[in-house]
XYZ file of C-alpha atoms in Angstrom:
359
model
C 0.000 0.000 0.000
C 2.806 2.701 1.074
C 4.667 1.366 -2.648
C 1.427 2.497 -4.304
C 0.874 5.569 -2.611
C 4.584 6.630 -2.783
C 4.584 5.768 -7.028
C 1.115 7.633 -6.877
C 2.478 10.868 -5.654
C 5.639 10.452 -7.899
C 3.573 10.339 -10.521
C 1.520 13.752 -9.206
C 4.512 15.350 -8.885
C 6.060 14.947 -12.124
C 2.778 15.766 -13.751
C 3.319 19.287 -11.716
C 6.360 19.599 -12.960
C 5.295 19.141 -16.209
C 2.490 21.658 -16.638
C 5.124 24.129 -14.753
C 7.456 23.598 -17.449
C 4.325 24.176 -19.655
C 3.254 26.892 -18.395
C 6.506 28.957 -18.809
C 7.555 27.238 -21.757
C 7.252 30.320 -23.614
C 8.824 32.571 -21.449
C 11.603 34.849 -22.604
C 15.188 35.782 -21.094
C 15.867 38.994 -21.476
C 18.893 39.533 -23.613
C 20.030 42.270 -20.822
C 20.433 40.882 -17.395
C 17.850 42.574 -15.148
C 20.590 43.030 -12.550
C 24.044 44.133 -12.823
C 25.431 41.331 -11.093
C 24.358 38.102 -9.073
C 25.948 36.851 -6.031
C 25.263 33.473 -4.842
C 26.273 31.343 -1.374
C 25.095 28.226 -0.067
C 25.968 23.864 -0.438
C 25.649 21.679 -2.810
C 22.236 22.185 -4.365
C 23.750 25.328 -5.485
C 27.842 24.433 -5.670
C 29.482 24.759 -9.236
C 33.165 23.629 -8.539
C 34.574 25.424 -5.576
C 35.275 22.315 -3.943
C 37.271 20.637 -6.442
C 40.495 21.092 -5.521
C 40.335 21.119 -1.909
C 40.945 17.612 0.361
C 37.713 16.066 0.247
C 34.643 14.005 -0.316
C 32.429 16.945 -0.992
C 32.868 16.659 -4.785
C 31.117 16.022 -8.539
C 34.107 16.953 -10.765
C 33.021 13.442 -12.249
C 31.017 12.011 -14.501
C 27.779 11.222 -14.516
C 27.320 14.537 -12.880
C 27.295 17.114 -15.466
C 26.101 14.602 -17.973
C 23.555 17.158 -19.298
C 25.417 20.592 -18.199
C 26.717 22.308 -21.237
C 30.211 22.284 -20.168
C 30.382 19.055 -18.741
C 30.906 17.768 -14.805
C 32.214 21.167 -13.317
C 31.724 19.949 -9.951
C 27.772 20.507 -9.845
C 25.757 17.791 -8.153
C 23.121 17.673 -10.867
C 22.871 16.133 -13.776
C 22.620 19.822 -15.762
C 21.837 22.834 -14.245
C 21.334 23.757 -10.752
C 18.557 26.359 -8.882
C 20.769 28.850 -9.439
C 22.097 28.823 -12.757
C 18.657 29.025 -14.088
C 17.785 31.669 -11.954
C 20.875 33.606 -13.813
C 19.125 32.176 -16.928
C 15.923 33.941 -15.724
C 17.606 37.110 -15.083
C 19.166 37.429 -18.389
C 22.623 36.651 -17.775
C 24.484 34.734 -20.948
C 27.392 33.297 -19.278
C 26.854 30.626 -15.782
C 28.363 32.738 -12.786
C 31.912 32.031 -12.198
C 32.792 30.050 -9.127
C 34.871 31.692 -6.444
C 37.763 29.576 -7.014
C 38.331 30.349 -10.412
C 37.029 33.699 -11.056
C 39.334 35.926 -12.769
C 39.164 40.112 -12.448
C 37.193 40.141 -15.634
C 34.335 38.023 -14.486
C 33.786 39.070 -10.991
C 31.997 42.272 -11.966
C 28.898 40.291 -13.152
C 28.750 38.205 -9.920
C 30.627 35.074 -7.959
C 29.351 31.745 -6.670
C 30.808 31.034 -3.242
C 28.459 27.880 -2.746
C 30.264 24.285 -1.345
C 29.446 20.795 -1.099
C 28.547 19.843 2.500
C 28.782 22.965 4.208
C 26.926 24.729 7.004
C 25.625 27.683 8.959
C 27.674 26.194 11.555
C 31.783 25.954 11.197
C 31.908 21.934 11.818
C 29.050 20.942 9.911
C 30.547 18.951 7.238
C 33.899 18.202 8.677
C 33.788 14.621 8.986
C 33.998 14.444 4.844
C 36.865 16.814 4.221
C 37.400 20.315 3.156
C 34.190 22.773 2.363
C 33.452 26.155 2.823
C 31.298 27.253 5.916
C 29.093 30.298 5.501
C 31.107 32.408 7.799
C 34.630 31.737 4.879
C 31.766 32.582 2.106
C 31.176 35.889 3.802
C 35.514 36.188 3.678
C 35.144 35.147 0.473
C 32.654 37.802 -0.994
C 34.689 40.627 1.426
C 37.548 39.878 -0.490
C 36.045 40.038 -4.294
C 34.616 43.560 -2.967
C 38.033 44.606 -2.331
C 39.157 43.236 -5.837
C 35.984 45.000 -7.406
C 37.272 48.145 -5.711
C 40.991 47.886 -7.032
C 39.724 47.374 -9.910
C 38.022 50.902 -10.008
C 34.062 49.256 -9.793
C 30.955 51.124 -9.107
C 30.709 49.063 -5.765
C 27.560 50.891 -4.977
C 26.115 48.752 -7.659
C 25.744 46.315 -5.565
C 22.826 47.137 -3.395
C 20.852 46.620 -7.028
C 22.895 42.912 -7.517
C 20.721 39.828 -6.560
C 21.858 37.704 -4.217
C 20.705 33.938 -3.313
C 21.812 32.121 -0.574
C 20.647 28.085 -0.039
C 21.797 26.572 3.354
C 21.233 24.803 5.787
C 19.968 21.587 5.169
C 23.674 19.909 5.958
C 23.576 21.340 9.827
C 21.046 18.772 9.946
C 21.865 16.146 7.706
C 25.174 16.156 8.149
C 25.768 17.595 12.007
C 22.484 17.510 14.326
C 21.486 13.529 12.919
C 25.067 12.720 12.878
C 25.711 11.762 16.550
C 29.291 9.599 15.849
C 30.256 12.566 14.254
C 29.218 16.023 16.478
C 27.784 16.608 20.132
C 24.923 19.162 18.742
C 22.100 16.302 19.903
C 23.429 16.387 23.332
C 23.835 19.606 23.615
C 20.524 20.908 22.381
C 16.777 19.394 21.824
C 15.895 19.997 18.600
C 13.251 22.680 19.101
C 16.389 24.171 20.424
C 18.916 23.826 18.302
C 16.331 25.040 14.899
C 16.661 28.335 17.463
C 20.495 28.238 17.838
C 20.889 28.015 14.260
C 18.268 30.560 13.326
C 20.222 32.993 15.289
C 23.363 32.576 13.731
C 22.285 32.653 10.267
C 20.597 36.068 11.168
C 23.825 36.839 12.358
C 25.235 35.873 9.407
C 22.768 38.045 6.929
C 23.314 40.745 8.664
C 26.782 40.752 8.082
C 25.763 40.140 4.256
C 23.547 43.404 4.285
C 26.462 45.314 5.898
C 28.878 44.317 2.945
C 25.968 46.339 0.153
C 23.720 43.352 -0.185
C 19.819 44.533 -0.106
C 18.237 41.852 -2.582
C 18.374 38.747 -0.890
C 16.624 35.228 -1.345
C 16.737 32.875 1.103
C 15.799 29.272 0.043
C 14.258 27.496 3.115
C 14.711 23.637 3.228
C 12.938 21.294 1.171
C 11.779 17.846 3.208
C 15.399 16.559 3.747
C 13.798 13.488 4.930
C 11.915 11.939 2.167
C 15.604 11.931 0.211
C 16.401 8.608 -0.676
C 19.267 8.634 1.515
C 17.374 9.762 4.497
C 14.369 7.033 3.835
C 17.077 4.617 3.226
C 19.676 5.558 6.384
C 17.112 6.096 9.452
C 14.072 4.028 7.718
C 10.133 5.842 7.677
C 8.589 3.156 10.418
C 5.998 2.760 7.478
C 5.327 6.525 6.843
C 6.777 8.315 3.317
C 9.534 9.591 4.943
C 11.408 10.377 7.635
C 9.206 12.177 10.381
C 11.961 13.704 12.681
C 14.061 15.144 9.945
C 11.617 16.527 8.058
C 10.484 17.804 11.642
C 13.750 19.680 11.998
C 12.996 21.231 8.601
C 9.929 22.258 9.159
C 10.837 24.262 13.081
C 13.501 25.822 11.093
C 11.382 27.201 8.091
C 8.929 28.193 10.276
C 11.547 30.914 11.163
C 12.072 32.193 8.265
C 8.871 34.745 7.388
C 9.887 36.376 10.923
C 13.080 36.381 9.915
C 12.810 38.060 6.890
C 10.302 40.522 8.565
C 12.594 41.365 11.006
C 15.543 42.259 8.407
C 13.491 44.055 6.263
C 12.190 46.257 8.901
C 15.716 46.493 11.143
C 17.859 47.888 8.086
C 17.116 50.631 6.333
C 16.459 49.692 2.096
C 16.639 45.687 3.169
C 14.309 43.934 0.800
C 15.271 40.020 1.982
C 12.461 37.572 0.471
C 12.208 33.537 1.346
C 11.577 30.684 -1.123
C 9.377 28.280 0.240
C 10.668 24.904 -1.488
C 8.454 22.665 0.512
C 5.365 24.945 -1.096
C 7.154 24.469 -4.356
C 8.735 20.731 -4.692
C 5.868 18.690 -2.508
C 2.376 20.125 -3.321
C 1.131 17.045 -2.016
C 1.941 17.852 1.526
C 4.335 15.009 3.504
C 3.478 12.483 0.805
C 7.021 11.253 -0.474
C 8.495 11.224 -3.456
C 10.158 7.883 -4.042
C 11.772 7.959 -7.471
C 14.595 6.330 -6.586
C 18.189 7.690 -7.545
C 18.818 8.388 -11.502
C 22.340 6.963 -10.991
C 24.676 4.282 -9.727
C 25.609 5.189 -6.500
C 28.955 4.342 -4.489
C 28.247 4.376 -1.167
C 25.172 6.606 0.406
C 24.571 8.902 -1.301
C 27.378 9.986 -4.396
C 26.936 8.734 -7.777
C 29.544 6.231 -8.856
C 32.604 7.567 -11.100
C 32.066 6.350 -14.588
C 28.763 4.765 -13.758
C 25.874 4.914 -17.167
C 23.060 7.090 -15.024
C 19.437 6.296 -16.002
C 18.387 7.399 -19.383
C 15.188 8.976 -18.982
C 15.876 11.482 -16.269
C 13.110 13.810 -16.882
C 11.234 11.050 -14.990
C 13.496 11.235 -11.771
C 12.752 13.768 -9.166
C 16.646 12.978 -7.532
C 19.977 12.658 -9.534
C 21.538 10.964 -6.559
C 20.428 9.582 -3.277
C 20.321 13.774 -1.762
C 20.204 16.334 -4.749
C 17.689 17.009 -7.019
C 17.621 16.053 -11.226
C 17.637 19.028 -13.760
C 13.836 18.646 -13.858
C 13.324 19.739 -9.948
C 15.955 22.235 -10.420
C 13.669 23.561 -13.029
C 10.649 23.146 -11.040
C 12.530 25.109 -7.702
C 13.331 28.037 -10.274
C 10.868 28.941 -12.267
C 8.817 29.310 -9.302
C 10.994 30.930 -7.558
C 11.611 33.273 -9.782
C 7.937 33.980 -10.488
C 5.589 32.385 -7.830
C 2.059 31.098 -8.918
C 0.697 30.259 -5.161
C 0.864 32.873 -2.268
C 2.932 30.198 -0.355
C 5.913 29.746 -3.043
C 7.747 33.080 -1.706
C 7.500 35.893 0.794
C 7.144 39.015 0.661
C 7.987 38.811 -3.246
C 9.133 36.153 -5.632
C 12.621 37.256 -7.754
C 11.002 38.228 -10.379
C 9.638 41.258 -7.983
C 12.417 41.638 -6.250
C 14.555 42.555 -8.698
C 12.513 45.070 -9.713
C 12.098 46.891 -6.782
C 14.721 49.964 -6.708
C 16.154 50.898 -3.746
């Protein structure tokens, strides 16, 4: 009965997808990007190589990732394109945004991805597989490719009209609070508390971002980290879609987020911070699961396998591996993000408003 239900709602979420995709099909990038540049921070739903050459286990410079991305497996965990590049698409720029790691003085006037594989609003979370970026080294990061725009003789007060995006926080669960062998944040706080803990230093952490010119920000909230295949397959559902006390944790911390965004907007002066509401977006059917299992091989948990054939229809597979979403939910996530058709997909605007709004 739960195998029918869970190929059921599959089924009524790629038919979603579909009529999204339908639905915009005709819609038009601008030839002129509707910002001057576009700033992006988060993990790995939104990494495009910065963690290649570092000392870890936080990569997808390998195929089949990348196996429908223009220029190959960069290091995104997607099969093509990820939230944010199509968001860029949206917003008219031509060329992907650079990541941080490779971006030369030429590009980084249009905009840099810091964004890496299995980091964390928190410093450790992510630790126990190798190198990564935490937020706090993103915020370096950006502070330091101000500095170069300024050498370079940039209009840095351009970039209170840049977009930014920033996408974390789903590995301070996944991959710190439910790891136990790994970090002491379950025995230090309940969960209630911890969603609180972390709140409060992402805050923290935007503020900082609005102090540095940022005043067009969308926050992605969490999607329902545990209906991932990993998560269904790693801590089991005890007959239920998914898994109820992760997607628990996601749902105390995403509560937070329209108060959070209230309070930033009214707290600083010209602050025009907006959240995505993925759940809204990516499971219309509530907590029912969706079990397509992983387009490819995988080695180990989660990680496709290098070299492996992934599946070949992969329009019809809501993950690409056992934690990040295909091409297809990518698509899904950004369209809507980027112009909202419930009330629930995005407070207090989608992008497509928020760019549009001049400071």
């Amino acid at each position: 009965m739960l195998t029918k239900m869970a190929h059921e709602s599959s089924f009524l979420v790629l038919v979603h997808i579909f009529i999204l995709l339908w639905h915009f099909g005709t819609y038009k990038v601008s030839s002129k990007p509707k910002v001057p540049c576009y700033f992006i921070f988060g993990d790995s739903l939104v990494d495009n190589g910065n963690n290649n050459e570092l000392y870890s286990k936080w990569k997808a410079n390998y195929r089949p990732y990348g196996v429908d991305f223009p220029k190959g497996d960069t290091g995104r965990f997607c099969n093509g394109r990820t939230t944010a590049d199509i968001i860029g698409q949206f917003l008219g720029f031509n060329d992907f945004i650079p990541p941080y790691a490779t971006a030369t003085d030429e590009e980084i006037s249009t905009g840099v991805n810091y964004a890496s594989a299995g980091c964390g609003i928190r410093e450790e979370t992510g630790s126990h597989n190798g190198g990564r970026f935490s937020l706090d080294m993103q915020l370096v990061n950006h502070k330091a490719v101000i500095s170069r725009l300024s050498r370079l003789q940039q209009n840095i007060s351009t970039l209170k009209e840049c977009m930014y995006l920033v996408n974390i926080g789903s590995n301070d669960f996944v991959n710190n609070y439910f790891l136990p062998d790994h970090y002491n944040t379950s025995r230090l706080y309940s969960l209630k508390k911890y969603t609180e803990v972390l709140m409060k230093q992402y805050s923290k952490q935007l503020r900082t971002l609005y102090k540095m010119g940022a005043r067009k920000v969308a926050l992605f909230a969490l999607t329902q980290i545990g209906c991932t295949p990993l998560a269904t397959s790693k801590f089991g559902t005890d007959g239920k879609p998914c898994v109820k006390e992760i997607n628990k944790a996601a749902m105390l911390f995403n509560h937070k987020f329209k108060p959070l965004v209230e309070k930033l907007n009214t707290d600083n002066e010209d602050a025009l911070f907006t959240f995505i509401n993925i759940t809204s977006i990516l499971y219309p059917q509530g907590d029912r699961a969706m079990r397509t299992p992983p387009c490819c091989k995988l080695d180990g948990e989660w990680a496709c396998k290098a070299g492996s054939i992934p599946c070949p229809f992969r329009i019809f597979h809501i993950y690409y591996d056992a934690l990040h979403p295909s091409e297809i939910s990518n698509i899904a996530m950004a369209t809507r993000a980027y112009h909202a058709i419930h009330p629930a997909d995005a407070y207090p605007y989608d992008i497509y408003h928020l760019v549009r709004v001049h400071n």
